[in-house]
CSV table of C-alpha atoms in Angstrom, one decimal:
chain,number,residue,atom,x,y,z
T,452,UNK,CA,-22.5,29.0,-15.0
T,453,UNK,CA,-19.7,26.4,-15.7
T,454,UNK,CA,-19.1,24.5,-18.8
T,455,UNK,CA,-17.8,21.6,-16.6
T,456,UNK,CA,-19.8,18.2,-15.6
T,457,UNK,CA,-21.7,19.2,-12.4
T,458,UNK,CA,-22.7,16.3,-9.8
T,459,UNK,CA,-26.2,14.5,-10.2
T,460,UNK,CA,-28.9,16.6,-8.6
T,461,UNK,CA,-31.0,14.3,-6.3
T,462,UNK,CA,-33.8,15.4,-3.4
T,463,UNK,CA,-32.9,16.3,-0.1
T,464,UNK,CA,-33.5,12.9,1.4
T,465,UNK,CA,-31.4,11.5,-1.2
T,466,UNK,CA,-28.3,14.0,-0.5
T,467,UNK,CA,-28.7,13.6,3.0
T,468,UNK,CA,-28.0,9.5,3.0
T,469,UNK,CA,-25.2,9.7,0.2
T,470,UNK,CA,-23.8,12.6,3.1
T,471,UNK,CA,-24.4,10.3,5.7
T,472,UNK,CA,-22.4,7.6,3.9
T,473,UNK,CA,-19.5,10.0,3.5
T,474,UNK,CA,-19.9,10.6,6.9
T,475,UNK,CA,-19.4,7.0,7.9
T,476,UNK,CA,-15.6,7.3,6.1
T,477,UNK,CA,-14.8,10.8,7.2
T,478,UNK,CA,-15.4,9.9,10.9
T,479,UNK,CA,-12.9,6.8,10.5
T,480,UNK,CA,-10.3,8.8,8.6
T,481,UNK,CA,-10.9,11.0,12.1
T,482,UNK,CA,-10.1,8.2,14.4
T,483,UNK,CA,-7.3,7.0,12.4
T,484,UNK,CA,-5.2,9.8,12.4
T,485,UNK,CA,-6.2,9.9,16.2
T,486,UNK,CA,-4.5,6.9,16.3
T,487,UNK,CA,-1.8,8.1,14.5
T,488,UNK,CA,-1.5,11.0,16.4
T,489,UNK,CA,-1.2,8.7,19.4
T,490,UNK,CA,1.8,6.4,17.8
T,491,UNK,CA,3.6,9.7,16.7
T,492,UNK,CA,3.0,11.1,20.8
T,493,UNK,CA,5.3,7.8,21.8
T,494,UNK,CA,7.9,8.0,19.4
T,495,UNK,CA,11.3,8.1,20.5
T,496,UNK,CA,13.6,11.0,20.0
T,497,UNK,CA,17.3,11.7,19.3
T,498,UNK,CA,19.4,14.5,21.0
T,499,UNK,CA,20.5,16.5,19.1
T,500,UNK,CA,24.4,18.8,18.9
T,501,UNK,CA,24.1,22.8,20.1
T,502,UNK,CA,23.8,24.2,16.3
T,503,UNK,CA,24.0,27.1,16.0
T,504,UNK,CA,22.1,29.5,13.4
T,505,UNK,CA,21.8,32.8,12.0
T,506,UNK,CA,19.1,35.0,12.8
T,507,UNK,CA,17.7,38.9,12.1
T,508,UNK,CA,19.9,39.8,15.6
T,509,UNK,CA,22.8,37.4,14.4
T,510,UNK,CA,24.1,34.2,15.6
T,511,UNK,CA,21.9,32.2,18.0
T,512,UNK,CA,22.3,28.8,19.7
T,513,UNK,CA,19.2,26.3,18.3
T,514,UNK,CA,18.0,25.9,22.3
T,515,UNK,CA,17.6,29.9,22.2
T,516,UNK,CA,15.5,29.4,19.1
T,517,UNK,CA,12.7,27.9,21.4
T,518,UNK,CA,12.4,31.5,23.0
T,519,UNK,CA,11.9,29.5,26.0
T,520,UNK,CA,9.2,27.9,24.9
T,521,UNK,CA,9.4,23.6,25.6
T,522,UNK,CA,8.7,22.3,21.6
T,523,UNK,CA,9.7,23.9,18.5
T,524,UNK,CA,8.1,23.5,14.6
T,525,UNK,CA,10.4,24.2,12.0
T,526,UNK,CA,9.4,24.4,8.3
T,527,UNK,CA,12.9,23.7,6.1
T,528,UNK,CA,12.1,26.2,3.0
T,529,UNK,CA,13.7,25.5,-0.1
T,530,UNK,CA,16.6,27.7,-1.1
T,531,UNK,CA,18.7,28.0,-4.5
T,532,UNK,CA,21.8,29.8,-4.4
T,533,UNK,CA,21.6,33.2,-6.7
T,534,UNK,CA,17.8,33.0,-7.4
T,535,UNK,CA,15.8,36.3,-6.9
T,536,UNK,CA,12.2,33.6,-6.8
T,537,UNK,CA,12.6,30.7,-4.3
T,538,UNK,CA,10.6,27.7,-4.4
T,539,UNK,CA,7.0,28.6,-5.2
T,540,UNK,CA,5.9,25.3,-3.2
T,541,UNK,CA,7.5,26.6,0.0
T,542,UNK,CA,7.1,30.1,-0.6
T,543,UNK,CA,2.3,29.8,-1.2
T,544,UNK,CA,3.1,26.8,1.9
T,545,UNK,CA,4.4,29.4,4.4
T,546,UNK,CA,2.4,32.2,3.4
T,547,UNK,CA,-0.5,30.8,4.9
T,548,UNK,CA,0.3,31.2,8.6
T,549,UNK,CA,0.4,34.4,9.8
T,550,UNK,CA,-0.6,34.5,13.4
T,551,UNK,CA,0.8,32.0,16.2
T,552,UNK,CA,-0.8,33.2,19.3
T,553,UNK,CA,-2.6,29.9,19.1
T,554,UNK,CA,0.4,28.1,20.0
T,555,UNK,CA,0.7,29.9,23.0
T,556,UNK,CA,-1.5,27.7,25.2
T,557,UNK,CA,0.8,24.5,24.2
T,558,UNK,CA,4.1,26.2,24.7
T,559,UNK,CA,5.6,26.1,21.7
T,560,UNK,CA,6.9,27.9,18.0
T,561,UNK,CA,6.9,27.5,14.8
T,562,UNK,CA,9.5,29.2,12.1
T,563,UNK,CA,11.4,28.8,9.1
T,564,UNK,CA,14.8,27.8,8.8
T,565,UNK,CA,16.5,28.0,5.3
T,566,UNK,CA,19.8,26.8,3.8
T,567,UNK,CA,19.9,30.8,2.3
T,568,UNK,CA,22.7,33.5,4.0
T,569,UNK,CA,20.3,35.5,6.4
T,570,UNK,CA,20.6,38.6,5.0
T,571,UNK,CA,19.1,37.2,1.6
T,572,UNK,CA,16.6,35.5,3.2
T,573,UNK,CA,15.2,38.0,5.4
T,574,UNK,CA,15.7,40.4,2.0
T,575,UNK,CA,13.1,37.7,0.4
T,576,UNK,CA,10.9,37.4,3.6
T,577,UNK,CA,10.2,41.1,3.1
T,578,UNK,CA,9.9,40.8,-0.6
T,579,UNK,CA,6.9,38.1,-0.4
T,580,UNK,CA,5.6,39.4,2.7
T,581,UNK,CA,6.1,36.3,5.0
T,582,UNK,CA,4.7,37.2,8.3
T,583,UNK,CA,7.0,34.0,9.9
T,584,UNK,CA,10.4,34.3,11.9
T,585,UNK,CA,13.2,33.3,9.4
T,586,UNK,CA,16.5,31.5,10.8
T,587,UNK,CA,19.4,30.5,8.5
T,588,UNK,CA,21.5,27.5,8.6
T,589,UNK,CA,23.9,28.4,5.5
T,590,UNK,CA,26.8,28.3,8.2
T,591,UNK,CA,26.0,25.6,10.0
T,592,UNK,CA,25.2,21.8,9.3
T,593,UNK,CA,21.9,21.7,10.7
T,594,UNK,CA,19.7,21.7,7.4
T,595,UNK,CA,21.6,18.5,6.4
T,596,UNK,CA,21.4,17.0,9.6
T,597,UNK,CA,17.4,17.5,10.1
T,598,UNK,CA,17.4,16.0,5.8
T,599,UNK,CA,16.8,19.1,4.4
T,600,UNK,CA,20.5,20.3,3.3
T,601,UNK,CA,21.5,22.4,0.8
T,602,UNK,CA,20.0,22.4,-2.8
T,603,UNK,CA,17.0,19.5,-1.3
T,604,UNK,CA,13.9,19.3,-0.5
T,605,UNK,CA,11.9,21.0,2.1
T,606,UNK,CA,11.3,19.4,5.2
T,607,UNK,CA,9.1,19.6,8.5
T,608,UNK,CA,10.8,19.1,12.0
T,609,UNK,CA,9.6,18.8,15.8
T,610,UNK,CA,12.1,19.6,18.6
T,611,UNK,CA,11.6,19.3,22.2
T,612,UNK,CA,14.0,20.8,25.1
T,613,UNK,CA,14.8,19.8,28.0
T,614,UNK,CA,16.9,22.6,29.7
T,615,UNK,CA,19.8,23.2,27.1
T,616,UNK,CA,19.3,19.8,25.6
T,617,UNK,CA,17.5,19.7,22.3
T,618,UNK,CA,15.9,16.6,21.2
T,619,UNK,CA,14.7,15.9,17.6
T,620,UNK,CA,11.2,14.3,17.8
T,621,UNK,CA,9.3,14.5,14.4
T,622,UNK,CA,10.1,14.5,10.6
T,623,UNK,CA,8.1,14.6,7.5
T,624,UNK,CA,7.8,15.9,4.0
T,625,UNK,CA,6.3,15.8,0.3
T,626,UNK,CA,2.6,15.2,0.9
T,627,UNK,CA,2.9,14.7,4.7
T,628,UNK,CA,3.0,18.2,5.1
T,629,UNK,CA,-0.4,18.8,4.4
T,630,UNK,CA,-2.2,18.1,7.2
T,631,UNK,CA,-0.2,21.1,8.8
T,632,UNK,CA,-1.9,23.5,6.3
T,633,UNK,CA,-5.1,24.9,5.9
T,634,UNK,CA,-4.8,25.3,1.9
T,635,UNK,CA,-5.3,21.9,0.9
T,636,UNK,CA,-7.9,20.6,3.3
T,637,UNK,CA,-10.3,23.9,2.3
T,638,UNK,CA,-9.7,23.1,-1.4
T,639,UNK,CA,-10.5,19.5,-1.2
T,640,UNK,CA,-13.5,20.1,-0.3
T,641,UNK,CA,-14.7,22.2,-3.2
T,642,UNK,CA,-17.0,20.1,-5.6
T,643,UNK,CA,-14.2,19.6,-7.6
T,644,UNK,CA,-11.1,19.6,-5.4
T,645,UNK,CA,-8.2,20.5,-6.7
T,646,UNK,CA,-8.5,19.4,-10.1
T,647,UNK,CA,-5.0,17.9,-10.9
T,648,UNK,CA,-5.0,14.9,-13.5
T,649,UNK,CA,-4.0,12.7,-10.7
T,650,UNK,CA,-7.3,12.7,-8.2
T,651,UNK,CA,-9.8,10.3,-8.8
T,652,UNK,CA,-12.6,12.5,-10.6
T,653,UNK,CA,-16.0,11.8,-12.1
T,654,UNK,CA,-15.8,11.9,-16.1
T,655,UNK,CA,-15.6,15.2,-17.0
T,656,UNK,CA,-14.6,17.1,-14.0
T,657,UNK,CA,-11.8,20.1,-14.6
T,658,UNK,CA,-8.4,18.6,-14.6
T,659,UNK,CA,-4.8,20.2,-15.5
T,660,UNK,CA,-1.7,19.0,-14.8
T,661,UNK,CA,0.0,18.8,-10.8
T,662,UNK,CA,0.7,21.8,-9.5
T,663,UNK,CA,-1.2,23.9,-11.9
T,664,UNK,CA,-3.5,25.8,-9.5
T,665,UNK,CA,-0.6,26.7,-7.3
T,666,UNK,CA,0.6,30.2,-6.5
T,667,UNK,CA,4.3,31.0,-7.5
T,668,UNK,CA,7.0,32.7,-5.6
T,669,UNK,CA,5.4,36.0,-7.9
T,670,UNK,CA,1.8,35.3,-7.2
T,671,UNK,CA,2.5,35.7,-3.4
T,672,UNK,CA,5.0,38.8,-3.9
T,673,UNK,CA,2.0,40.7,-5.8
T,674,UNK,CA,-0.7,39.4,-3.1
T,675,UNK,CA,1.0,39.4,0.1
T,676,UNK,CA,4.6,41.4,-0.6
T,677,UNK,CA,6.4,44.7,-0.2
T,678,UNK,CA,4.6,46.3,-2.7
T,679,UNK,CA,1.2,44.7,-2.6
């Protein structure tokens, strides 16, 4: 039993034309980003220099990141200098994928790239059991360039190659990172979401403040890490 405000409890017929009416919205969100999805598809793109980055075997050129595959995601995690707990926000984001074989089909990768020295990163890969390839850019100015450089924000990039020739084709961040995520989508659909004081809730439905139902850098070592 909850304590909380609970929605109205109507008949079936009821429930199923209030659902219906959602579904009228739901299908035109659909479309939209269908459409959006489109635009994005014929944007332009910018070549980009031969970086090159630091990975688990050592230096590697950014074309070799691709592993021969044509496109490339890369999630720009959050790093601060001498801190044993990275961002929480980047380190709950990432913990969520775990298996890429899906990408397969469309020939491409995903990864992390992080402003950290590799050897600390890959140390606090291990420590909160990320299951993703780590690459670091702490010698090289490709964090900055991409608009995630050192002691910012996180960031979500697109690459494309061509050969040897890298081009940069996507960016995005803050909120327009969730659509690449499960977490969000599956916990706004709960009756009552996420909960944060900013959603538009019926009177009396749980709220806290932002962020408060987010896992922390810890959270995700206990669950998911070394020693879980």
């Amino acid at each position: 039993m909850t304590a909380h405000a609970m929605p109205p409890v109507v008949d079936t017929g009821t429930w199923r034309r209030e659902l219906d009416a959602l579904r009228v919205r739901e299908k035109a969100a659909t479309r939209e980003l269908d459409a959006i999805a489109a635009q994005r598809r014929r944007l332009p793109m910018v070549e980009m220099p031969d970086y090159t980055l630091e990975g688990a075997e050592g230096p590697v050129r950014l074309v070799d990141v691709f592993d021969g595959r044509s496109q490339l995601i890369v999630y720009n995690h959050m790093w601060f200098e001498d801190k044993e707990w990275q961002c929480g926000g980047c380190t709950s984001y990432t913990a969520q994928f775990t298996r890429f074989g899906f990408l397969d089909p469309y020939d491409a990768r995903f990864v992390i790239v992080t402003q950290g020295p590799i050897d600390q990163a890959l140390a606090y890969k291990k420590r909160v059991g990320n299951q993703m390839t780590w690459y670091s850019t702490a010698n090289s100015p490709f964090g900055a360039d991409v608009d995630a450089p050192k002691g910012g924000g996180f960031a979500l990039n697109v690459f494309l190659r061509d050969g040897d020739t890298v081009y940069r084709t996507w960016h995005s961040s803050g909120r327009g990172t969730e659509q690449l995520s499960h977490t969000f989508p599956l916990v706004d659909v709960l009756p009552y979401g996420r909960q944060e004081d900013w959603q538009d809730s019926p009177e009396g439905w749980p709220q806290s403040p932002a962020y408060s139902g987010w896992l922390d850098s810890k959270d995700i070592a206990r669950l998911y890490g070394e020693d879980a």
